[in-house]
Amino acid sequence: MPRSFAGIKMETVTGGRTVGVHENYILHTSDSTFYIEARDVGTKEVLVFDRTSREVYLEENGVDIPPGVTSRPICGLMGVIRLTAGPYLVVITRKSKVGEIDGQSVWKVEATECLGYHRTDLHLNEEQRNDNQAYETMLRFALSGNHFYFCTSYDITHSMQRLYNTSPEFLQMPLLERADQRFVWNGHLLRDLSVQPELSKFLIPVMCGFISIRPGVINNKRFDYMLISRRSCFRAGTRFYTRGLDSEGHAANFVETEQIVQYSGKRASYVQTRGSIPLFWSQRPNLQYKPVPQLSKTQSHLDGFQKHFDSQIVNYGNQVVINLIDHKGAEQNLEKTFAKVIIDSKNNMIRYHPFDFHHECRKMRWDRLSILMERVSRDQEEFGYFMMEDDSTLTRHQTGMFRTNCMDCLDRTNVVQSMLARRSLESQFKDFNILAPGETMEDHKTSEFEKMFKNTWADNADFCSKQYAGTGALKTDFTRTGKRTIFGALQDGFNSAIRYYKNNFSDGFRQDSIDLLLGNYVVEESEGISSPSPLREAREFKFTLLPVICIVAFSMCIISFLLPSSDTSLQIVYILFWFMATVVSFAFIIIYGTEFVNRPKLALNKLKSD
């Protein structure tokens, strides 16, 4: 594995070029076999999947493809997953080019396909067929998001500085083996295949997150501007079902974001992270707009915190923690506990900067963010950034990083991260002589690059938000334009309403889809026969009946009000009766709100124990 983020260089390495995987493939499908044929120049390798015996093996000198097969080009192999009906081959069927890093093409996954080994489902009973169909739907949903990326000849799971701090031997390792496993989202799908080293050139690590690679021009000097956000597959999930830490210290919604500039062969990189407040806490959806966060009373917050930051320090060096949550109201207890744990840890490599974003920037006074930027300016200057010359000579390295969080680590967090990135970018442009002496980014605030920079960070916010909360980000009007607007506030209101609906009524399915893809839940083919299916969770009768009662009572209230009556007093009694029945049934629904939301089924036991 690479040395630490802030470690000392071991060997001079040119970028992240490595022994890659095959670039071009043909999938041949017969009744008994899947053949994935590598079509790169100079190779005859064919990966063979026996659909009957389920054996997987490599034919290094090719194989005679039998007549009658169906053949088509594919873009890569995501892996194999087992559902109730048996194994499924998951392949990438369409890709689009994002751009190039160090001359190596980076691709976005545009479409995938799941191909069952089985040719018939007669071996399943009716319940198993229904379950298998449900699992297929989950898998396709998890793969359908427009947020998967891969590269066959460059390691996009590592930052430039981590790649620089490696040995040539590391770069000769297979691409999947040397990848940062935090950011390999098809690791579960490739698990069985990865134990066969000879298959390594077919095993593509796929990253989830956001990548933008675009040209920029300032002072007639052309450069490439890149933004890469790597989403961790550890404790991954949806907004309200994955909060805080797990027992290993992995934080929910953890994202590493790297900003890269390439100019005349030189490269500069600046890395930040975001992640859920590193304590043991939860915030289960219960029909309320903002459920009250609950801190665990049984788990040691200090132990979890130390595990998390031990990993952070090894990977990134010194830490500056920017906490943007409220200091009053429902978020107050989290802020106080977080601050106390940091003090109790007695770790002099961690500095804490709380900033009550909503209070400080109330009434659209977003200019007050300059207070926070001034407060952390010395830390940012001390940490620096990574920079190397065109001959791979190291000129700067980043010795620490900012870990920013709010409640969701989405909207407020992205605003602050973009401001830190902009300040770092200005320093890099000065080092590259892209900015003339005495010039600042403000001198180019009307340039096309400034517009592109802001939109890239806003797009990054939208991608991260859709993956975690289900909608685009809030507050992106400030990121895109540099100021808060009435229209932006109205758009935030609309997105908040959509978030409310999704978080309460569809995130259970979304969480299940993620857990299935990542192997947090593994389907047994005997489900429905020797073991019960988690998909057939039964709810108590009263909880299925209450919504019906509420709807009927409300309808009868309206009918009693609208229908003419010769006895007014009797009509008022009917209206009051049905109104009270509506209020009482609705109150019970609110009180038992967790019983009416769309809950995950596959990891339900895990959620109960969190």
Coordinates of C-alpha atoms in Angstrom, one line a residue:
M1 CA 0.0 0.0 0.0
P2 CA 1.1 3.6 -0.4
R3 CA 2.8 5.4 2.4
S4 CA 0.8 8.1 4.3
F5 CA -0.6 11.1 2.6
A6 CA 2.0 13.3 4.2
G7 CA 4.8 10.8 4.0
I8 CA 8.3 11.1 2.6
K9 CA 8.8 10.2 -1.0
M10 CA 10.2 6.7 -1.6
E11 CA 10.8 6.7 -5.3
T12 CA 10.2 9.0 -8.2
V13 CA 7.1 7.9 -10.0
T14 CA 5.5 9.5 -13.1
G15 CA 1.9 10.0 -12.2
G16 CA -0.2 7.0 -11.5
R17 CA 0.5 5.0 -14.6
T18 CA 0.5 1.3 -13.8
V19 CA 0.1 -2.2 -15.2
G20 CA -3.5 -1.7 -16.4
V21 CA -6.4 -3.8 -17.4
H22 CA -7.7 -4.6 -20.8
E23 CA -9.3 -1.7 -22.7
N24 CA -11.6 -3.4 -25.2
Y25 CA -13.8 -6.4 -24.9
I26 CA -16.3 -8.6 -26.8
L27 CA -18.9 -10.6 -24.8
H28 CA -19.9 -13.9 -26.4
T29 CA -23.0 -15.5 -24.9
S30 CA -24.0 -19.1 -25.4
D31 CA -26.5 -21.3 -23.6
S32 CA -23.7 -22.8 -21.4
T33 CA -21.0 -20.1 -21.3
F34 CA -20.1 -16.4 -21.1
Y35 CA -16.9 -15.6 -22.9
I36 CA -15.3 -12.2 -22.3
E37 CA -12.7 -11.8 -25.0
A38 CA -10.0 -9.1 -24.7
R39 CA -9.6 -7.3 -28.0
D40 CA -6.5 -5.2 -27.2
V41 CA -3.6 -5.4 -29.7
G42 CA -1.2 -8.2 -28.8
T43 CA -3.5 -10.3 -26.6
K44 CA -5.6 -13.4 -27.1
E45 CA -6.9 -13.7 -23.6
V46 CA -10.5 -14.9 -23.0
L47 CA -12.2 -15.0 -19.6
V48 CA -14.6 -18.0 -19.5
F49 CA -17.7 -18.2 -17.2
D50 CA -19.2 -21.7 -17.2
R51 CA -22.9 -21.1 -16.5
T52 CA -23.5 -24.7 -15.4
S53 CA -20.6 -25.5 -13.2
R54 CA -20.1 -21.8 -12.3
E55 CA -16.3 -22.3 -12.9
V56 CA -14.4 -19.2 -14.0
Y57 CA -11.0 -19.6 -15.8
L58 CA -8.7 -17.8 -18.2
E59 CA -7.7 -19.0 -21.6
E60 CA -4.4 -17.1 -22.3
N61 CA -4.1 -18.2 -25.9
G62 CA -7.7 -17.7 -26.8
V63 CA -10.5 -20.2 -27.4
D64 CA -12.6 -21.3 -30.3
I65 CA -15.9 -19.5 -29.9
P66 CA -18.6 -22.0 -30.8
P67 CA -21.1 -21.2 -33.6
G68 CA -24.5 -19.8 -32.7
V69 CA -23.3 -17.5 -29.9
T70 CA -24.5 -13.9 -29.5
S71 CA -21.6 -11.5 -29.6
R72 CA -21.4 -7.8 -28.8
P73 CA -18.8 -5.3 -27.6
I74 CA -18.8 -4.3 -23.9
C75 CA -16.7 -1.7 -22.0
G76 CA -15.7 -3.8 -19.0
L77 CA -16.6 -6.2 -16.2
M78 CA -18.1 -5.0 -13.0
G79 CA -18.1 -8.5 -11.5
V80 CA -20.4 -11.3 -10.4
I81 CA -23.2 -11.2 -7.7
R82 CA -25.4 -14.0 -6.4
L83 CA -29.1 -13.6 -6.1
T84 CA -31.9 -16.1 -5.3
A85 CA -31.8 -17.5 -8.8
G86 CA -28.0 -17.9 -8.8
P87 CA -25.0 -15.8 -10.0
Y88 CA -25.4 -12.8 -12.3
L89 CA -22.6 -11.4 -14.5
V90 CA -22.6 -7.6 -14.3
V91 CA -20.9 -5.9 -17.3
I92 CA -20.5 -2.2 -18.4
T93 CA -22.2 -1.8 -21.7
R94 CA -21.7 1.9 -22.3
K95 CA -19.2 4.5 -21.2
S96 CA -18.4 8.2 -21.9
K97 CA -15.0 9.9 -21.7
V98 CA -14.6 12.4 -18.9
G99 CA -11.1 13.5 -19.9
E100 CA -7.5 12.6 -19.3
I101 CA -5.2 12.6 -16.3
D102 CA -1.5 12.4 -17.1
G103 CA -2.5 11.3 -20.6
Q104 CA -4.7 8.4 -19.4
S105 CA -8.4 8.3 -20.3
V106 CA -10.9 8.4 -17.5
W107 CA -14.4 7.0 -18.2
K108 CA -17.9 7.4 -16.7
V109 CA -20.1 4.3 -16.6
E110 CA -23.2 5.2 -18.6
A111 CA -25.0 1.8 -18.7
T112 CA -24.6 -1.7 -17.2
E113 CA -26.4 -5.0 -17.7
C114 CA -27.0 -8.0 -15.3
L115 CA -26.9 -11.4 -17.0
G116 CA -28.1 -14.4 -15.1
Y117 CA -26.3 -17.6 -15.3
H118 CA -29.6 -19.5 -15.2
R119 CA -31.5 -20.1 -18.4
T120 CA -34.8 -20.7 -16.6
D121 CA -36.4 -20.0 -13.2
L122 CA -38.2 -23.3 -12.9
H123 CA -36.0 -24.2 -10.0
L124 CA -37.6 -21.4 -8.0
N125 CA -41.0 -21.4 -6.2
E126 CA -43.3 -18.4 -6.6
E127 CA -42.1 -16.5 -3.6
Q128 CA -38.5 -17.0 -4.7
R129 CA -39.3 -15.7 -8.1
N130 CA -40.8 -12.6 -6.5
D131 CA -37.8 -12.2 -4.3
N132 CA -35.3 -12.6 -7.1
Q133 CA -37.2 -10.0 -9.2
A134 CA -37.0 -7.6 -6.2
Y135 CA -33.2 -8.2 -5.9
E136 CA -32.7 -7.6 -9.6
T137 CA -34.6 -4.3 -9.3
M138 CA -32.5 -3.2 -6.4
L139 CA -29.2 -4.1 -8.2
R140 CA -30.2 -2.3 -11.4
F141 CA -31.3 0.7 -9.4
A142 CA -28.0 0.8 -7.5
L143 CA -26.1 0.6 -10.8
S144 CA -28.2 3.1 -12.7
G145 CA -26.9 6.2 -10.9
N146 CA -24.8 8.4 -13.1
H147 CA -21.9 8.4 -10.7
F148 CA -19.5 5.5 -11.4
Y149 CA -16.1 6.0 -12.9
F150 CA -13.1 3.9 -13.9
C151 CA -9.7 4.1 -15.7
T152 CA -7.9 1.1 -17.2
S153 CA -4.4 2.6 -16.9
Y154 CA -4.4 5.1 -14.1
D155 CA -5.3 4.6 -10.4
I156 CA -8.1 7.1 -9.8
T157 CA -8.7 5.8 -6.3
H158 CA -5.5 7.4 -5.0
S159 CA -4.6 11.1 -4.9
M160 CA -1.5 12.3 -6.8
Q161 CA 0.5 12.7 -3.6
R162 CA -0.3 9.2 -2.4
L163 CA 0.8 7.9 -5.8
Y164 CA 4.0 9.9 -5.6
N165 CA 4.8 8.4 -2.2
T166 CA 5.0 4.8 -3.6
S167 CA 7.6 2.4 -4.9
P168 CA 7.9 1.1 -8.4
E169 CA 6.9 -2.3 -7.0
F170 CA 3.6 -0.9 -5.9
L171 CA 2.9 0.4 -9.4
Q172 CA 3.5 -3.1 -10.8
M173 CA 0.7 -4.6 -8.7
P174 CA -2.6 -5.4 -10.4
L175 CA -4.9 -2.3 -10.6
L176 CA -7.6 -3.8 -8.3
E177 CA -5.1 -5.0 -5.7
R178 CA -3.3 -1.7 -5.3
A179 CA -6.5 0.4 -5.4
D180 CA -7.6 2.2 -2.2
Q181 CA -10.3 -0.2 -1.1
R182 CA -12.3 2.6 0.6
F183 CA -13.2 3.8 -2.9
V184 CA -13.7 0.6 -4.8
W185 CA -17.5 0.2 -5.2
N186 CA -17.5 -3.1 -7.1
G187 CA -15.2 -4.8 -4.6
H188 CA -17.9 -7.2 -3.5
L189 CA -18.7 -8.1 -7.1
L190 CA -15.1 -8.9 -7.8
R191 CA -14.3 -10.6 -4.5
D192 CA -14.5 -14.2 -5.8
L193 CA -12.6 -13.3 -9.0
S194 CA -9.8 -11.5 -7.3
V195 CA -8.5 -14.7 -5.6
Q196 CA -7.4 -15.8 -9.1
P197 CA -4.3 -13.6 -9.8
E198 CA -4.3 -14.6 -13.5
L199 CA -7.6 -12.7 -14.0
S200 CA -6.3 -9.4 -12.9
K201 CA -6.2 -7.7 -16.3
F202 CA -10.0 -8.2 -16.5
L203 CA -10.8 -6.7 -13.0
I204 CA -11.6 -3.0 -13.2
P205 CA -11.9 -1.1 -9.9
V206 CA -14.9 1.2 -10.2
M207 CA -15.2 4.4 -8.2
C208 CA -18.3 6.2 -7.0
G209 CA -18.5 10.0 -6.7
F210 CA -17.8 12.8 -9.2
I211 CA -15.0 13.6 -11.7
S212 CA -14.8 16.7 -13.9
I213 CA -11.8 17.3 -16.2
R214 CA -12.0 20.6 -18.2
P215 CA -9.6 23.0 -19.9
G216 CA -9.2 26.5 -18.5
V217 CA -7.5 29.7 -19.7
I218 CA -6.2 32.6 -17.6
N219 CA -3.8 35.3 -19.1
N220 CA -3.8 33.2 -22.3
K221 CA -2.2 30.3 -20.5
R222 CA -4.0 27.0 -21.0
F223 CA -4.2 24.4 -18.2
D224 CA -6.4 21.4 -17.2
Y225 CA -8.6 21.8 -14.1
M226 CA -9.9 18.7 -12.4
L227 CA -12.1 17.9 -9.5
I228 CA -12.4 14.3 -8.2
S229 CA -14.7 13.3 -5.3
R230 CA -14.2 9.8 -4.1
R231 CA -17.1 8.4 -2.0
S232 CA -16.2 5.7 0.5
C233 CA -18.0 2.4 0.3
F234 CA -17.6 1.9 4.0
R235 CA -20.7 2.9 6.0
A236 CA -22.3 4.0 2.7
G237 CA -26.0 4.6 2.5
T238 CA -28.8 7.2 2.5
R239 CA -29.1 10.4 4.5
F240 CA -31.1 9.3 7.6
Y241 CA -30.3 5.6 7.6
T242 CA -26.5 6.1 7.8
R243 CA -25.2 8.6 10.3
G244 CA -22.1 8.9 12.4
L245 CA -19.6 6.0 12.8
D246 CA -19.6 2.3 12.6
S247 CA -17.6 0.0 15.0
E248 CA -14.5 0.3 12.8
G249 CA -14.4 4.1 12.9
H250 CA -15.7 4.6 9.3
A251 CA -17.9 7.7 9.0
A252 CA -21.1 7.9 7.0
N253 CA -21.0 9.9 3.8
F254 CA -17.2 10.1 3.8
V255 CA -15.9 11.8 0.6
E256 CA -12.3 12.6 -0.3
T257 CA -12.2 15.5 -2.8
E258 CA -9.0 16.3 -4.8
Q259 CA -8.5 19.4 -6.9
I260 CA -5.9 19.0 -9.6
V261 CA -4.2 21.5 -12.0
Q262 CA -2.1 20.3 -14.9
Y263 CA 0.0 23.0 -16.7
S264 CA 2.9 22.5 -19.0
G265 CA 3.7 19.0 -17.6
K266 CA 3.5 20.3 -14.0
R267 CA 0.9 19.1 -11.6
A268 CA -0.6 20.5 -8.4
S269 CA -3.1 18.7 -6.1
Y270 CA -5.1 19.8 -3.0
V271 CA -7.1 17.3 -1.0
Q272 CA -10.0 17.8 1.5
T273 CA -12.4 15.3 3.1
R274 CA -15.9 15.5 4.4
G275 CA -17.7 13.0 6.6
S276 CA -20.5 12.6 9.1
I277 CA -19.8 13.8 12.7
P278 CA -17.5 11.1 14.0
L279 CA -19.6 10.0 17.0
F280 CA -22.1 7.1 17.4
W281 CA -25.4 8.8 16.6
S282 CA -28.5 8.2 14.5
Q283 CA -31.4 10.2 13.1
R284 CA -34.0 7.7 11.9
P285 CA -36.8 9.0 9.6
N286 CA -40.1 9.2 11.4
L287 CA -42.3 11.5 9.3
Q288 CA -40.9 14.6 11.0
Y289 CA -39.2 17.1 8.7
K290 CA -36.0 17.0 10.9
P291 CA -35.9 14.0 13.2
V292 CA -34.1 14.7 16.5
P293 CA -30.5 13.3 16.4
Q294 CA -29.9 10.6 19.0
L295 CA -26.5 10.0 20.5
S296 CA -25.7 6.4 21.5
K297 CA -25.8 5.8 25.3
T298 CA -24.0 2.4 25.1
Q299 CA -21.1 3.0 22.8
S300 CA -17.9 4.9 23.6
H301 CA -17.7 8.0 21.5
L302 CA -14.1 8.5 22.4
D303 CA -13.1 5.1 21.1
G304 CA -14.9 5.5 17.8
F305 CA -13.5 9.0 17.4
Q306 CA -10.0 7.8 18.0
K307 CA -10.3 5.0 15.5
H308 CA -11.6 7.4 12.9
F309 CA -8.9 10.0 13.4
D310 CA -6.1 7.5 13.7
S311 CA -7.0 6.5 10.2
Q312 CA -7.3 10.1 9.1
I313 CA -3.9 11.0 10.4
V314 CA -2.2 8.0 8.8
N315 CA -3.8 8.8 5.5
Y316 CA -3.7 12.6 5.5
G317 CA -1.5 14.0 8.2
N318 CA -2.5 16.8 10.6
Q319 CA -6.2 17.5 10.8
V320 CA -8.3 20.7 11.0
V321 CA -11.9 19.9 11.8
I322 CA -14.4 22.4 10.6
N323 CA -17.8 21.8 12.2
L324 CA -20.6 23.8 10.6
I325 CA -23.6 22.6 12.6
D326 CA -25.9 24.7 14.8
H327 CA -24.9 25.6 18.4
K328 CA -28.5 25.7 19.5
G329 CA -31.6 23.6 19.0
A330 CA -31.6 19.9 18.0
E331 CA -28.0 20.0 16.8
Q332 CA -26.6 21.6 20.0
N333 CA -26.0 18.3 21.8
L334 CA -24.0 16.9 18.9
E335 CA -21.8 20.0 18.8
K336 CA -21.1 20.0 22.5
T337 CA -20.3 16.2 22.6
F338 CA -18.0 16.5 19.5
A339 CA -16.1 19.4 21.1
K340 CA -15.8 17.5 24.4
V341 CA -14.5 14.3 22.7
I342 CA -11.9 16.3 20.8
I343 CA -10.7 17.8 24.1
D344 CA -10.7 14.4 25.8
S345 CA -8.7 12.8 23.0
K346 CA -5.7 15.1 23.8
N347 CA -4.5 14.7 20.3
N348 CA -2.3 17.7 19.3
M349 CA -2.6 16.7 15.6
I350 CA -6.3 17.8 15.6
R351 CA -7.5 21.4 15.7
Y352 CA -11.1 22.2 16.0
H353 CA -13.0 25.1 14.4
P354 CA -16.7 25.2 15.2
F355 CA -18.7 27.7 13.1
D356 CA -22.4 28.0 13.5
F357 CA -23.2 28.5 9.7
H358 CA -26.9 29.2 10.0
H359 CA -26.4 31.7 12.8
E360 CA -23.4 33.5 11.3
C361 CA -24.9 33.7 7.8
R362 CA -28.5 34.4 8.8
K363 CA -30.5 36.9 6.7
M364 CA -28.4 35.9 3.7
R365 CA -25.2 37.4 5.2
W366 CA -23.0 34.9 3.5
D367 CA -20.2 37.4 3.3
R368 CA -19.6 36.5 7.0
L369 CA -18.0 33.2 5.8
S370 CA -14.9 35.4 5.5
I371 CA -14.7 35.2 9.3
L372 CA -14.2 31.4 9.1
M373 CA -11.8 31.7 6.1
E374 CA -9.6 34.2 8.1
R375 CA -9.7 31.9 11.1
V376 CA -8.3 28.9 9.2
S377 CA -6.0 30.8 6.9
R378 CA -2.9 30.1 8.9
D379 CA -3.7 26.3 9.0
Q380 CA -4.2 26.3 5.3
E381 CA -1.0 28.0 4.6
E382 CA 0.9 25.6 6.9
F383 CA -0.6 22.5 5.3
G384 CA 0.2 23.7 1.7
Y385 CA -0.5 21.5 -1.3
F386 CA 1.2 18.9 -3.5
M387 CA 3.2 20.1 -6.5
M388 CA 5.6 18.4 -8.9
E389 CA 7.6 19.6 -11.9
D390 CA 7.4 18.2 -15.4
D391 CA 10.4 16.0 -14.6
S392 CA 8.6 14.5 -11.5
T393 CA 10.7 16.6 -9.1
L394 CA 8.7 17.3 -5.9
T395 CA 8.5 21.0 -5.1
R396 CA 5.7 21.0 -2.5
H397 CA 3.7 18.4 -0.4
Q398 CA 0.6 18.7 1.6
T399 CA 1.2 18.0 5.3
G400 CA -2.4 18.0 6.6
M401 CA -5.9 18.5 5.5
F402 CA -9.3 20.0 6.4
R403 CA -12.1 17.7 7.4
T404 CA -15.4 19.6 7.1
N405 CA -18.8 18.5 8.2
C406 CA -22.3 19.8 8.8
M407 CA -25.3 17.5 9.6
D408 CA -25.5 15.9 6.1
C409 CA -21.9 16.9 4.9
L410 CA -23.6 18.2 1.7
D411 CA -24.7 21.8 1.4
R412 CA -22.9 23.9 4.0
T413 CA -19.9 21.6 3.7
N414 CA -19.6 22.1 -0.1
V415 CA -19.8 25.9 0.2
V416 CA -16.8 25.9 2.6
Q417 CA -14.8 23.3 0.7
S418 CA -15.2 25.3 -2.5
M419 CA -13.9 28.4 -0.7
L420 CA -10.8 26.6 0.6
A421 CA -10.2 25.1 -2.8
R422 CA -10.4 28.5 -4.4
R423 CA -7.8 29.9 -2.0
S424 CA -5.5 27.0 -2.7
L425 CA -6.0 27.4 -6.4
E426 CA -4.9 31.0 -6.3
S427 CA -1.6 29.9 -4.6
Q428 CA -1.0 27.2 -7.2
F429 CA -1.6 29.6 -10.1
K430 CA 1.0 32.0 -8.6
D431 CA 3.5 29.1 -8.3
F432 CA 2.8 28.2 -12.0
N433 CA 3.1 31.8 -13.0
I434 CA -0.4 31.6 -14.5
L435 CA -1.2 34.7 -12.4
A436 CA 1.1 37.6 -12.9
P437 CA 2.9 39.1 -9.8
G438 CA 0.4 41.0 -7.7
E439 CA -2.6 39.4 -9.4
T440 CA -5.3 37.5 -7.6
M441 CA -8.3 35.4 -8.6
E442 CA -10.5 38.5 -8.0
D443 CA -8.9 40.1 -11.0
H444 CA -10.4 37.3 -13.1
K445 CA -13.8 37.0 -11.4
T446 CA -15.6 37.7 -14.7
S447 CA -13.5 35.2 -16.7
E448 CA -14.8 32.0 -18.2
F449 CA -12.6 30.0 -15.9
E450 CA -14.2 31.6 -12.8
K451 CA -17.6 30.6 -14.1
M452 CA -16.4 27.1 -14.9
F453 CA -14.8 26.7 -11.4
K454 CA -18.0 27.7 -9.6
N455 CA -20.2 25.5 -11.7
T456 CA -17.8 22.5 -11.3
W457 CA -18.1 22.8 -7.5
A458 CA -21.8 23.2 -7.7
D459 CA -22.0 20.1 -9.9
N460 CA -19.9 18.3 -7.4
A461 CA -22.4 19.3 -4.7
D462 CA -25.3 18.0 -6.7
F463 CA -23.7 14.7 -7.4
C464 CA -22.7 14.1 -3.7
S465 CA -26.1 15.2 -2.6
K466 CA -28.0 12.9 -5.0
Q467 CA -26.0 10.0 -3.9
Y468 CA -26.7 10.6 -0.2
A469 CA -29.9 12.6 0.2
G470 CA -31.6 11.8 -3.1
T471 CA -31.8 15.3 -4.5
G472 CA -29.5 18.0 -5.8
A473 CA -27.7 20.1 -3.2
L474 CA -29.0 23.2 -1.5
K475 CA -27.3 26.6 -1.5
T476 CA -25.7 26.0 -4.9
D477 CA -26.8 29.4 -6.0
F478 CA -24.0 30.8 -3.8
T479 CA -21.5 28.3 -5.2
R480 CA -22.4 29.1 -8.8
T481 CA -22.8 32.9 -8.5
G482 CA -20.9 33.9 -5.3
K483 CA -24.1 35.3 -3.7
R484 CA -27.3 34.1 -2.1
T485 CA -30.5 34.8 -4.1
I486 CA -34.2 34.7 -3.5
F487 CA -34.6 32.3 -6.5
G488 CA -31.9 30.0 -4.9
A489 CA -33.8 30.0 -1.6
L490 CA -37.0 29.0 -3.4
Q491 CA -35.2 26.2 -5.3
D492 CA -33.8 25.0 -1.9
G493 CA -37.4 24.9 -0.6
F494 CA -38.4 22.7 -3.5
N495 CA -35.4 20.4 -3.1
S496 CA -36.1 20.2 0.6
A497 CA -39.6 19.0 0.0
I498 CA -38.4 16.3 -2.4
R499 CA -35.8 15.3 0.1
Y500 CA -38.5 14.9 2.8
Y501 CA -40.6 12.7 0.5
K502 CA -37.6 10.5 -0.5
N503 CA -36.1 10.2 2.9
N504 CA -39.4 9.0 4.4
F505 CA -41.0 7.1 1.6
S506 CA -38.3 5.7 -0.7
D507 CA -34.9 5.6 1.1
G508 CA -35.5 2.1 2.6
F509 CA -35.4 0.7 -0.9
R510 CA -32.4 2.9 -1.8
Q511 CA -30.5 1.7 1.3
D512 CA -31.3 -1.9 0.5
S513 CA -30.0 -1.4 -3.1
I514 CA -26.7 0.0 -1.8
D515 CA -26.3 -2.8 0.8
L516 CA -26.9 -5.4 -1.9
L517 CA -24.3 -3.9 -4.3
L518 CA -21.7 -3.5 -1.6
G519 CA -22.2 -7.0 0.0
N520 CA -23.5 -5.6 3.3
Y521 CA -26.2 -8.1 2.7
V522 CA -25.4 -11.4 0.9
V523 CA -28.3 -13.3 -0.7
E524 CA -28.5 -17.0 0.0
E525 CA -29.8 -19.1 -2.8
S526 CA -31.8 -21.1 -0.2
E527 CA -33.8 -18.1 0.8
G528 CA -37.4 -18.9 0.9
I529 CA -36.8 -22.6 1.4
S530 CA -34.4 -23.3 4.3
S531 CA -34.2 -19.7 5.5
P532 CA -36.8 -16.9 5.7
S533 CA -36.7 -14.0 3.2
P534 CA -36.0 -10.5 4.7
L535 CA -38.1 -9.1 1.9
R536 CA -41.4 -10.4 3.4
E537 CA -41.2 -8.3 6.6
A538 CA -44.7 -8.2 8.2
R539 CA -46.0 -5.1 9.9
E540 CA -48.4 -5.1 12.8
F541 CA -52.1 -4.9 11.7
K542 CA -52.7 -1.7 13.5
F543 CA -50.0 0.1 11.6
T544 CA -51.4 -0.9 8.3
L545 CA -55.0 0.0 9.4
L546 CA -54.3 3.5 10.8
P547 CA -53.6 5.2 7.5
V548 CA -56.9 3.8 6.2
I549 CA -58.8 5.0 9.2
C550 CA -57.2 8.5 8.9
I551 CA -58.1 8.8 5.2
V552 CA -61.7 7.5 5.8
A553 CA -62.2 9.8 8.7
F554 CA -61.0 12.8 6.8
S555 CA -63.2 11.9 3.8
M556 CA -66.2 11.5 6.0
C557 CA -65.4 14.9 7.6
I558 CA -65.4 16.6 4.2
I559 CA -68.6 14.8 3.2
S560 CA -70.4 15.8 6.4
F561 CA -69.4 19.4 5.8
L562 CA -70.5 19.5 2.1
L563 CA -73.7 17.5 2.2
P564 CA -76.8 19.6 2.9
S565 CA -78.7 18.7 6.1
S566 CA -82.0 19.8 7.6
D567 CA -80.6 19.3 11.1
T568 CA -77.7 21.7 11.5
S569 CA -76.8 20.6 15.1
L570 CA -76.6 16.9 14.0
Q571 CA -74.4 17.9 11.0
I572 CA -72.1 19.7 13.4
V573 CA -71.9 16.6 15.6
Y574 CA -71.0 14.5 12.6
I575 CA -68.3 17.0 11.4
L576 CA -66.8 17.2 14.9
F577 CA -66.8 13.4 15.3
W578 CA -65.1 12.7 12.0
F579 CA -62.7 15.7 12.6
M580 CA -61.7 14.3 16.0
A581 CA -61.3 10.8 14.4
T582 CA -59.0 12.3 11.8
V583 CA -56.9 14.2 14.4
V584 CA -56.6 11.2 16.7
S585 CA -55.6 8.8 13.9
F586 CA -53.2 11.3 12.4
A587 CA -51.7 11.9 15.9
F588 CA -51.1 8.2 16.3
I589 CA -49.4 8.1 12.9
I590 CA -47.0 10.9 13.9
I591 CA -46.3 9.3 17.3
Y592 CA -45.4 6.0 15.7
G593 CA -43.9 7.6 12.6
T594 CA -41.0 5.1 12.3
E595 CA -43.6 2.4 11.5
F596 CA -44.9 4.3 8.5
V597 CA -41.7 5.2 6.7
N598 CA -40.1 3.1 4.0
R599 CA -37.6 1.1 6.0
P600 CA -34.7 -1.0 4.7
K601 CA -35.3 -4.7 5.0
L602 CA -31.9 -6.2 4.2
A603 CA -30.0 -4.5 7.0
L604 CA -32.9 -4.0 9.4
N605 CA -31.2 -5.9 12.2
K606 CA -28.0 -3.9 11.7
L607 CA -30.0 -0.7 12.0
K608 CA -31.7 -1.8 15.2
S609 CA -28.3 -2.4 16.8
D610 CA -26.7 0.9 15.7

